[in-house]
Tab-separated table of C-alpha atoms in Angstrom:
chain	number	residue	atom	x	y	z
A	1	MET	CA	40.842	-32.657	151.084
A	2	ILE	CA	40.962	-29.110	150.945
A	3	GLU	CA	38.232	-28.550	153.008
A	4	LEU	CA	39.535	-30.506	155.783
A	5	ALA	CA	42.939	-28.568	155.795
A	6	MET	CA	40.810	-25.495	156.144
A	7	ILE	CA	38.607	-27.005	158.807
A	8	ASP	CA	42.114	-27.763	160.818
A	9	LEU	CA	43.575	-24.380	160.046
A	10	ALA	CA	40.797	-22.940	161.712
A	11	MET	CA	40.852	-24.798	164.986
A	12	ILE	CA	44.305	-23.606	165.309
A	13	GLU	CA	44.194	-20.578	167.879
A	14	LEU	CA	46.873	-17.975	168.786
A	15	VAL	CA	47.456	-18.052	172.430
A	16	GLY	CA	48.746	-15.163	174.459
A	17	ILE	CA	47.097	-12.669	172.477
A	18	GLU	CA	45.434	-10.570	174.888
A	19	SER	CA	45.462	-7.209	174.045
A	20	ALA	CA	46.537	-5.024	171.304
A	21	GLY	CA	50.614	-4.865	171.363
A	22	THR	CA	51.002	-7.931	173.684
A	23	GLU	CA	53.493	-10.286	172.683
A	24	VAL	CA	52.807	-13.689	171.506
A	25	THR	CA	54.334	-16.556	173.405
A	26	GLY	CA	52.553	-20.022	171.875
A	27	ILE	CA	49.558	-21.256	169.777
A	28	GLU	CA	46.938	-23.478	171.271
A	29	ILE	CA	46.040	-26.120	168.930
A	30	ALA	CA	43.150	-28.399	169.962
A	31	GLY	CA	43.276	-27.327	173.237
A	32	HIS	CA	46.963	-27.936	173.432
A	33	VAL	CA	49.156	-24.820	173.837
A	34	ILE	CA	52.322	-24.810	172.203
A	35	ALA	CA	55.120	-22.684	172.349
A	36	LEU	CA	56.393	-20.550	169.746
A	37	GLY	CA	59.755	-22.236	169.954
A	38	ASP	CA	58.678	-25.469	169.830
A	39	PRO	CA	60.201	-27.093	166.760
A	40	ARG	CA	57.082	-29.213	166.414
A	41	LEU	CA	55.138	-26.330	165.931
A	42	TRP	CA	57.365	-24.737	163.486
A	43	ALA	CA	57.270	-28.436	161.637
A	44	GLY	CA	53.712	-28.200	161.496
A	45	VAL	CA	53.464	-24.516	160.232
A	46	GLY	CA	56.136	-25.983	157.237
A	47	ALA	CA	53.976	-28.654	157.154
A	48	LEU	CA	50.814	-26.844	156.798
A	49	VAL	CA	52.609	-24.355	154.684
A	50	VAL	CA	53.777	-27.339	152.341
A	51	LEU	CA	49.976	-28.735	152.707
A	52	ALA	CA	48.684	-24.886	151.863
A	53	VAL	CA	51.125	-24.919	148.807
A	54	LEU	CA	50.082	-28.545	147.730
A	55	LEU	CA	46.324	-27.197	147.779
A	56	ALA	CA	46.961	-24.220	146.441
A	57	ILE	CA	48.851	-26.213	143.839
A	58	LEU	CA	46.293	-28.923	143.476
A	59	ARG	CA	44.043	-26.488	143.387
A	60	ALA	CA	45.602	-24.685	140.500
A	61	ALA	CA	45.966	-28.243	138.543
A	62	ARG	CA	42.373	-28.836	139.089
A	63	ARG	CA	41.376	-25.424	137.623
A	64	ALA	CA	43.924	-26.014	135.362
A	65	ALA	CA	42.595	-29.530	134.265
A	66	GLY	CA	39.022	-28.101	133.905
A	67	ARG	CA	40.348	-25.615	132.113
A	68	ALA	CA	42.448	-27.622	130.115
A	69	GLU	CA	39.338	-30.007	129.628
A	70	ALA	CA	37.230	-26.936	128.646
A	71	MET	CA	40.093	-26.197	126.099
A	72	ALA	CA	40.075	-29.412	124.889
A	73	ALA	CA	36.272	-29.602	124.436
A	74	ARG	CA	36.732	-26.518	122.352
A	75	VAL	CA	39.686	-27.680	120.778
A	76	GLY	CA	37.372	-30.793	119.843
A	77	LEU	CA	34.496	-28.842	118.745
A	78	LEU	CA	37.049	-26.776	116.751
A	79	ALA	CA	38.380	-30.040	115.444
A	80	GLU	CA	34.730	-31.056	114.581
A	81	GLY	CA	33.903	-27.799	113.338
A	82	GLN	CA	36.924	-27.665	111.026
A	83	HIS	CA	36.489	-31.104	109.886
A	84	GLN	CA	32.676	-30.080	109.239
A	85	LEU	CA	34.025	-26.613	107.865
A	86	ALA	CA	36.807	-28.984	105.566
A	87	GLY	CA	33.554	-31.282	104.533
A	88	GLY	CA	31.929	-28.074	103.272
A	89	LEU	CA	34.845	-26.747	101.910
A	90	ALA	CA	35.289	-29.818	99.978
A	91	GLN	CA	31.515	-30.257	98.737
A	92	LEU	CA	32.099	-26.574	98.039
A	93	SER	CA	34.766	-26.819	95.991
A	94	GLU	CA	33.624	-30.048	94.305
A	95	ALA	CA	30.337	-27.965	93.858
A	96	GLN	CA	32.367	-25.080	92.409
A	97	ALA	CA	34.786	-27.422	90.397
A	98	ALA	CA	31.325	-28.997	88.935
A	99	ALA	CA	29.570	-25.454	88.391
A	100	GLN	CA	32.752	-24.110	86.787
A	101	THR	CA	33.026	-27.204	84.558
A	102	ARG	CA	29.530	-26.936	83.767
A	103	VAL	CA	29.928	-23.090	83.092
A	104	LEU	CA	33.290	-24.146	80.872
A	105	GLY	CA	31.315	-26.568	78.898
A	106	LEU	CA	28.651	-24.307	78.474
A	107	MET	CA	30.833	-21.454	77.472
A	108	GLU	CA	32.776	-23.913	75.170
A	109	HIS	CA	29.251	-24.836	73.743
A	110	ARG	CA	28.242	-21.237	73.585
A	111	LEU	CA	31.620	-20.371	71.939
A	112	SER	CA	31.195	-23.134	69.435
A	113	GLU	CA	27.916	-21.962	68.492
A	114	VAL	CA	28.847	-18.572	68.391
A	115	ALA	CA	31.751	-19.362	65.973
A	116	ARG	CA	29.628	-22.071	63.903
A	117	GLY	CA	27.342	-18.998	63.660
A	118	MET	CA	30.028	-16.619	62.917
A	119	GLY	CA	31.222	-18.794	60.201
A	120	GLU	CA	28.152	-19.401	58.714
A	121	ASN	CA	27.440	-15.825	58.759
A	122	LEU	CA	30.853	-15.041	57.421
A	123	GLN	CA	30.432	-17.754	54.878
A	124	GLY	CA	27.132	-16.185	54.053
A	125	SER	CA	28.374	-12.856	53.724
A	126	ALA	CA	31.231	-14.211	51.463
A	127	LEU	CA	28.832	-15.684	49.026
A	128	ARG	CA	26.639	-12.792	49.408
A	129	THR	CA	29.784	-10.621	49.076
A	130	ALA	CA	30.733	-12.579	45.751
A	131	ARG	CA	27.517	-12.906	44.537
A	132	SER	CA	27.428	-8.887	44.876
A	133	LEU	CA	30.364	-8.890	43.061
A	134	GLY	CA	29.528	-11.022	40.417
A	135	GLU	CA	26.546	-9.109	39.959
A	136	LEU	CA	28.312	-5.441	40.177
A	137	ARG	CA	30.798	-6.910	37.449
A	138	GLU	CA	27.702	-7.689	35.346
A	139	ARG	CA	26.211	-4.812	35.744
A	140	LEU	CA	29.631	-2.873	35.139
A	141	GLU	CA	30.055	-4.965	32.052
A	142	VAL	CA	26.482	-4.159	31.053
A	143	ILE	CA	27.307	-0.883	31.834
A	144	ASP	CA	30.487	-0.931	29.847
A	145	ARG	CA	28.512	-2.344	26.822
A	146	ALA	CA	25.504	0.414	27.237
A	147	GLN	CA	28.448	2.964	27.534
A	148	ALA	CA	30.039	1.417	23.890
A	149	ARG	CA	26.447	1.449	22.118
A	150	ILE	CA	25.994	5.054	23.470
A	151	GLU	CA	29.213	5.755	21.888
A	152	GLU	CA	28.560	3.958	18.849
A	153	LEU	CA	25.242	5.782	18.682
A	154	SER	CA	26.617	9.122	19.004
A	155	GLY	CA	28.643	8.354	16.234
A	156	ASN	CA	25.728	7.576	14.245
A	157	VAL	CA	23.837	10.461	15.429
A	158	LEU	CA	26.926	12.523	14.312
A	159	GLY	CA	26.984	10.696	11.223
A	160	LEU	CA	23.406	11.305	10.875
A	161	GLN	CA	23.718	14.801	11.966
A	162	ASP	CA	25.769	14.834	8.733
A	163	ILE	CA	23.615	13.628	6.488
A	164	LEU	CA	20.756	15.408	7.574
A	165	SER	CA	23.049	18.650	7.214
A	166	ASN	CA	23.033	18.000	3.304
A	167	LYS	CA	19.915	18.323	1.271
A	168	GLN	CA	20.772	15.304	-1.328
A	169	THR	CA	22.133	12.815	1.400
A	170	ARG	CA	18.595	13.895	3.548
A	171	GLY	CA	16.536	13.043	0.431
A	172	ALA	CA	18.471	9.799	0.179
A	173	PHE	CA	17.913	9.151	3.775
A	174	GLY	CA	14.220	9.697	3.673
A	175	GLU	CA	14.037	7.918	0.400
A	176	ILE	CA	15.723	4.537	2.086
A	177	GLN	CA	13.421	4.951	4.975
A	178	LEU	CA	10.611	5.193	2.709
A	179	HIS	CA	11.844	2.479	0.688
A	180	ASP	CA	12.170	0.010	3.805
A	181	ILE	CA	8.552	0.657	4.937
A	182	VAL	CA	6.878	0.588	1.470
A	183	GLN	CA	8.812	-2.736	0.918
A	184	LYS	CA	7.715	-4.475	4.111
A	185	ALA	CA	3.823	-3.549	3.622
A	186	LEU	CA	3.080	-3.770	-0.323
A	187	PRO	CA	4.254	-6.658	-2.698
A	188	ALA	CA	7.126	-6.217	-5.019
A	189	ASP	CA	4.578	-5.125	-8.035
A	190	GLY	CA	2.211	-2.918	-5.983
A	191	PHE	CA	4.918	0.198	-6.339
A	192	THR	CA	7.698	1.643	-7.978
A	193	MET	CA	10.699	3.839	-6.924
A	194	GLN	CA	11.624	6.807	-8.498
A	195	ALA	CA	8.746	6.485	-11.226
A	196	THR	CA	8.925	9.049	-13.986
A	197	LEU	CA	5.335	11.037	-14.765
A	198	SER	CA	4.074	12.356	-17.866
A	199	ASN	CA	5.071	15.839	-16.766
A	200	GLY	CA	9.013	14.665	-16.358
A	201	ARG	CA	8.604	14.937	-12.701
A	202	ARG	CA	10.101	11.690	-11.048
A	203	ALA	CA	8.211	10.853	-7.881
A	204	ASP	CA	10.033	8.952	-5.035
A	205	CYS	CA	7.503	6.123	-4.548
A	206	LEU	CA	4.058	5.612	-7.006
A	207	VAL	CA	2.041	3.088	-5.358
A	208	HIS	CA	-0.363	1.231	-8.055
A	209	LEU	CA	-3.819	1.270	-6.714
A	210	PRO	CA	-6.563	0.418	-9.175
A	211	ASP	CA	-8.891	3.040	-10.430
A	212	PRO	CA	-10.329	4.365	-8.517
A	213	PRO	CA	-8.454	5.888	-6.745
A	214	GLY	CA	-5.694	5.412	-9.174
A	215	PRO	CA	-1.714	5.104	-8.653
A	216	ILE	CA	-0.880	7.556	-5.739
A	217	VAL	CA	2.311	9.393	-5.169
A	218	ILE	CA	4.720	9.545	-1.945
A	219	ASP	CA	6.968	12.167	-1.387
A	220	SER	CA	10.047	11.952	0.723
A	221	LYS	CA	11.708	15.255	0.674
A	222	PHE	CA	10.940	17.136	3.889
A	223	PRO	CA	12.376	20.886	4.511
A	224	LEU	CA	14.249	19.451	7.893
A	225	GLU	CA	16.276	22.908	8.251
A	226	ALA	CA	13.529	24.894	9.372
A	227	TYR	CA	12.757	22.233	12.122
A	228	GLU	CA	16.486	21.739	12.976
A	229	ALA	CA	16.213	25.792	13.490
A	230	LEU	CA	13.153	25.528	15.395
A	231	VAL	CA	14.788	22.972	17.938
A	232	ARG	CA	17.816	24.687	18.380
A	233	ALA	CA	16.194	28.163	19.124
A	234	PRO	CA	17.980	29.801	21.915
A	235	HIS	CA	15.176	32.283	23.095
A	236	ASP	CA	11.333	32.835	22.221
A	237	ALA	CA	11.986	35.546	19.584
A	238	ALA	CA	14.310	32.806	17.758
A	239	ARG	CA	11.774	30.526	18.216
A	240	ILE	CA	9.025	32.658	16.732
A	241	GLU	CA	11.120	33.244	13.871
A	242	ALA	CA	11.820	29.511	13.227
A	243	GLN	CA	7.937	28.790	13.581
A	244	ARG	CA	7.488	31.442	10.808
A	245	ARG	CA	9.860	29.845	8.430
A	246	LEU	CA	8.763	26.293	9.336
A	247	ARG	CA	5.109	27.612	7.988
A	248	ILE	CA	6.662	29.098	4.538
A	249	ALA	CA	8.471	25.991	3.979
A	250	ILE	CA	5.532	23.356	4.557
A	251	ARG	CA	3.341	25.404	3.023
A	252	SER	CA	5.777	25.672	-0.224
A	253	HIS	CA	6.401	21.752	-0.080
A	254	ILE	CA	2.715	21.110	0.559
A	255	ARG	CA	1.901	23.426	-2.671
A	256	ALA	CA	4.945	21.853	-4.589
A	257	ILE	CA	3.507	18.324	-4.147
A	258	SER	CA	0.024	18.896	-5.053
A	259	GLU	CA	1.441	20.614	-8.541
A	260	LYS	CA	3.820	18.057	-9.233
A	261	TYR	CA	2.149	14.611	-8.341
A	262	ILE	CA	-1.575	15.292	-8.495
A	263	LEU	CA	-2.108	14.799	-12.157
A	264	GLU	CA	-5.757	14.296	-13.394
A	265	GLY	CA	-6.387	10.954	-15.516
A	266	GLU	CA	-3.038	9.657	-14.554
A	267	THR	CA	-2.764	9.566	-10.982
A	268	ALA	CA	-5.146	9.657	-7.917
A	269	ASP	CA	-6.724	12.993	-6.611
A	270	GLY	CA	-4.368	12.776	-3.867
A	271	ALA	CA	-0.933	12.501	-2.547
A	272	LEU	CA	0.971	11.760	0.530
A	273	MET	CA	3.879	13.579	2.099
A	274	PHE	CA	6.185	11.504	4.458
A	275	LEU	CA	7.944	12.594	7.307
A	276	PRO	CA	11.028	10.534	8.140
A	277	SER	CA	10.592	11.741	11.961
A	278	GLU	CA	7.785	11.221	14.558
A	279	ALA	CA	8.955	13.912	16.471
A	280	VAL	CA	8.239	16.110	13.542
A	281	TYR	CA	4.948	14.756	13.010
A	282	ALA	CA	3.769	15.017	16.452
A	283	GLU	CA	5.351	18.665	16.420
A	284	LEU	CA	3.328	19.356	13.374
A	285	HIS	CA	-0.069	18.200	15.161
A	286	ALA	CA	0.665	19.901	18.451
A	287	ASN	CA	1.744	23.302	17.392
A	288	PHE	CA	0.762	23.802	13.573
A	289	PRO	CA	-2.636	22.489	13.253
A	290	GLU	CA	-3.324	25.047	10.265
A	291	LEU	CA	-0.568	23.286	7.906
A	292	VAL	CA	-2.260	19.840	8.691
A	293	ARG	CA	-5.645	21.569	7.526
A	294	GLU	CA	-4.181	23.206	4.539
A	295	GLY	CA	-2.416	19.726	3.656
A	296	PHE	CA	-5.965	18.343	3.805
A	297	ALA	CA	-7.074	21.343	1.429
A	298	ALA	CA	-4.597	20.569	-1.071
A	299	ARG	CA	-5.175	16.731	-0.944
A	300	VAL	CA	-1.582	16.409	0.268
A	301	TRP	CA	-2.049	14.044	3.582
A	302	ILE	CA	1.018	14.359	5.985
A	303	VAL	CA	2.211	10.835	7.219
A	304	SER	CA	4.795	9.905	9.781
A	305	PRO	CA	6.887	6.286	9.652
A	306	THR	CA	3.876	4.718	11.980
A	307	THR	CA	0.761	6.384	10.016
A	308	CYS	CA	2.245	5.296	6.426
A	309	MET	CA	2.904	1.634	7.523
A	310	ALA	CA	-1.086	1.616	8.623
A	311	THR	CA	-1.848	3.700	5.135
A	312	LEU	CA	-0.359	1.259	3.365
A	313	ASN	CA	-1.506	-1.669	5.057
A	314	THR	CA	-4.924	-0.275	3.890
A	315	MET	CA	-3.691	0.174	0.336
A	316	ARG	CA	-2.588	-3.317	0.359
A	317	ALA	CA	-6.120	-4.646	0.763
A	318	ILE	CA	-7.174	-2.182	-1.554
A	319	LEU	CA	-4.875	-3.871	-4.084
A	320	LYS	CA	-5.743	-7.682	-2.794
A	321	ASP	CA	-9.670	-6.798	-3.436
A	322	ALA	CA	-8.504	-5.749	-7.120
A	323	ARG	CA	-6.828	-8.345	-8.043
A	324	MET	CA	-9.915	-10.766	-6.402
A	325	ARG	CA	-12.123	-8.706	-9.041
A	326	ALA	CA	-9.927	-9.331	-11.694
A	327	GLN	CA	-9.877	-12.724	-11.187
A	328	ALA	CA	-13.811	-13.673	-10.410
A	329	GLY	CA	-14.423	-14.434	-13.662
A	330	ALA	CA	-12.044	-17.284	-13.855
A	331	ILE	CA	-13.186	-18.495	-10.258
A	332	ARG	CA	-16.637	-18.382	-11.477
A	333	ALA	CA	-15.709	-20.604	-14.747
A	334	GLU	CA	-13.497	-23.107	-12.555
A	335	LEU	CA	-16.226	-23.111	-10.058
A	336	ALA	CA	-18.922	-24.150	-12.872
A	337	ALA	CA	-16.510	-26.785	-14.288
A	338	LEU	CA	-16.105	-28.112	-10.741
A	339	CYS	CA	-19.726	-28.437	-10.748
A	340	ALA	CA	-20.268	-29.993	-13.483
A	341	ASP	CA	-17.307	-32.655	-12.786
A	342	VAL	CA	-19.230	-33.048	-9.302
A	343	ASP	CA	-22.982	-33.734	-11.317
A	344	ARG	CA	-21.146	-36.108	-13.322
A	345	LEU	CA	-19.351	-38.013	-10.268
A	346	MET	CA	-22.793	-38.544	-8.728
A	347	THR	CA	-23.969	-40.062	-11.515
A	348	ARG	CA	-21.387	-42.731	-11.999
A	349	VAL	CA	-21.964	-43.464	-8.583
A	350	GLU	CA	-25.519	-43.811	-8.807
A	351	ASN	CA	-24.915	-46.048	-11.915
A	352	LEU	CA	-22.207	-48.156	-9.968
A	353	ASP	CA	-24.542	-48.204	-6.905
A	354	ARG	CA	-27.550	-49.882	-9.180
A	355	HIS	CA	-24.903	-52.153	-10.812
A	356	PHE	CA	-23.690	-53.392	-7.777
A	357	GLY	CA	-26.998	-53.812	-6.616
A	358	GLN	CA	-28.278	-55.980	-9.375
A	359	ALA	CA	-24.953	-57.990	-9.053
A	360	ALA	CA	-25.788	-58.509	-5.488
A	361	ARG	CA	-29.373	-60.087	-6.428
A	362	ASP	CA	-27.828	-62.148	-8.894
A	363	ILE	CA	-25.674	-63.783	-6.747
A	364	GLU	CA	-28.355	-64.298	-4.043
A	365	GLU	CA	-30.588	-66.040	-6.693
A	366	ILE	CA	-27.240	-68.434	-7.527
A	367	ARG	CA	-27.114	-69.373	-4.524
A	368	THR	CA	-30.495	-70.125	-4.030
A	369	SER	CA	-30.400	-72.599	-6.990
A	370	ALA	CA	-27.265	-73.798	-6.032
A	371	GLY	CA	-28.649	-74.779	-2.396
A	372	ARG	CA	-31.942	-76.399	-4.126
A	373	ALA	CA	-29.384	-78.315	-6.523
A	374	GLY	CA	-27.653	-79.681	-3.593
A	375	LYS	CA	-30.595	-80.584	-1.780
A	376	ARG	CA	-31.771	-82.658	-4.786
A	377	ALA	CA	-28.380	-84.242	-5.223
A	378	ARG	CA	-28.092	-85.563	-1.469
A	379	ARG	CA	-31.889	-86.957	-1.420
A	380	LEU	CA	-30.758	-88.992	-4.748
A	381	ASP	CA	-27.452	-89.943	-3.286
A	382	ASN	CA	-29.260	-91.203	-0.549
A	383	PHE	CA	-32.116	-92.946	-2.458
A	384	ASP	CA	-34.879	-90.879	-0.737
A	385	PHE	CA	-37.453	-91.363	-3.651
A	386	GLU	CA	-40.333	-90.535	-1.957
A	387	ASP	CA	-40.399	-86.847	-2.306
A	388	LEU	CA	-39.545	-86.946	-5.838
A	389	PRO	CA	-41.968	-86.432	-8.534
A	390	PRO	CA	-43.584	-89.367	-10.185
A	391	GLU	CA	-42.774	-89.890	-14.204
A	392	SER	CA	-46.372	-88.937	-15.221
A	393	GLY	CA	-48.153	-86.703	-12.835
A	394	GLY	CA	-48.463	-83.651	-11.335
A	395	VAL	CA	-45.559	-81.352	-9.356
A	396	ALA	CA	-43.979	-82.506	-6.484
A	397	GLY	CA	-42.422	-80.513	-3.710
A	398	LYS	CA	-40.355	-77.486	-5.311
A	399	ALA	CA	-39.984	-78.622	-8.616
A	400	SER	CA	-40.773	-75.837	-11.120
A	401	PRO	CA	-43.555	-76.420	-14.146
A	402	GLN	CA	-41.121	-76.643	-16.800
A	403	ALA	CA	-39.304	-79.699	-15.011
A	404	SER	CA	-42.746	-81.404	-14.434
A	405	SER	CA	-43.581	-80.971	-18.646
A	406	ARG	CA	-40.122	-82.339	-19.294
A	407	ALA	CA	-40.199	-85.100	-16.969
A	408	GLN	CA	-43.623	-86.594	-18.381
A	409	ALA	CA	-42.222	-85.927	-21.955
A	410	GLY	CA	-39.123	-87.895	-21.477
A	411	THR	CA	-38.581	-91.277	-22.003
A	412	GLY	CA	-38.130	-93.970	-19.333
A	413	GLY	CA	-36.683	-92.267	-15.640
A	414	ALA	CA	-34.497	-89.896	-15.600
A	415	GLY	CA	-31.267	-89.898	-13.366
A	416	PRO	CA	-30.317	-87.605	-10.562
A	417	CYS	CA	-28.127	-85.370	-12.522
A	418	GLU	CA	-30.192	-84.782	-15.717
A	419	GLU	CA	-32.980	-83.598	-13.256
A	420	ALA	CA	-30.617	-81.006	-11.555
A	421	ALA	CA	-29.663	-79.830	-14.614
A	422	ALA	CA	-32.960	-79.293	-15.864
A	423	SER	CA	-33.422	-77.570	-12.661
A	424	ALA	CA	-30.984	-75.241	-13.086
A	425	ALA	CA	-32.015	-74.441	-16.750
A	426	ASP	CA	-35.262	-73.610	-15.559
A	427	ASP	CA	-34.267	-71.381	-12.914
A	428	ALA	CA	-32.011	-69.502	-15.037
A	429	LYS	CA	-34.928	-69.119	-17.570
A	430	THR	CA	-37.180	-67.908	-15.027
A	431	ALA	CA	-35.075	-65.548	-13.494
A	432	PRO	CA	-35.199	-62.007	-14.572
A	433	ARG	CA	-32.608	-60.694	-17.246
A	434	ARG	CA	-29.875	-58.518	-15.417
A	435	PRO	CA	-28.243	-55.811	-17.388
A	436	ALA	CA	-24.264	-55.742	-18.210
A	437	VAL	CA	-22.472	-54.340	-15.457
A	438	ILE	CA	-19.879	-52.057	-16.877
A	439	ARG	CA	-16.157	-52.028	-15.935
A	440	PRO	CA	-14.178	-48.987	-14.700
A	441	GLU	CA	-12.363	-48.958	-18.461
A	442	GLY	CA	-15.817	-49.257	-20.133
A	443	ARG	CA	-15.643	-53.080	-20.780
A	444	PRO	CA	-18.665	-54.714	-20.186
A	445	LEU	CA	-18.483	-57.996	-17.439
A	446	SER	CA	-19.363	-61.338	-19.129
């Protein structure tokens, strides 16, 4: 329609345009000239204007409709995209919610595991801590007890130092220690404490060994002051002086023991010098070997508590051997009496065995005779006289010659009882005579 209107407008021509600047007097439309003052012209012009306006409006409306349709399409696309976006957002939110739920569950699981692990670790740590505290408490108690023992030991050491600082108490201490060792190693009658010798000297311990070597003396008095001075020496000069004094004291003590306790014909040709400390014994053998050799030369043997116990055990073996030798005669006499008793017992056993054998043979013969008599009685009871011997004639069956002679000499027929008795008597006569069986109390068996 718009195109037709445009064609009609193109057919309108202005009439009277001759040249530039001429006046327009009318309009030619389709071969018809219409004057400018004609109302139809203005009506047509108005209609054309209205038509043009309408066409413009229609064209604008058409364009607007196209734009609206495009806009609607775009809006639809936007709505569809928004719907898809909403679905995607919903799925995303659901996935996010599910993922968040899983993450929360995993986190809760992890947290529970961590909490449980921490609880177990804390519990284990608490148990270990409690155990450690208990062990620490026990160790502290042990340390307290050890400290108490150390304090007690320090007090004992101080008391021992007080004892050892006095000669008399030191001698009593060594004597008590020696008495304990000797009492554990030897029998009660094997030694004597504080024994008096023929020269009036009193020995700390006298061990009664057989001769040889004879009784031996053990002396427990040792010059400990010189050793203590050696231990407490602050410098080399004092130590050298203490060593010199210790040599002098030990030499004089060895000489005194050799002169006092080695008596010819009364004691052994040697004596023992007892040291109440292993430290003193080790010091002598390590730094004073010449004193040990001098003691050997003087027949004075230096012993410590350990070596003294070994020496006393050897002495106990010697005492035991001497006692066995002393009792050897009595043991030999007892062995001879025991051998005689055994021989006598063997003889009596042989006699008893011989008597039992003879009794067994007699019982076997009696059983044989009884069996034969029973057989004869059964034959007679059954009136089986065919096998019986005749009144006069030879011997039949197992009858003895004595029974046959008695049967021939008898008057008339003998009954079964008489014949059985005669057979038993003949068997008894022909059987060898057995010796009398002796009872244990000495009376013969009947």
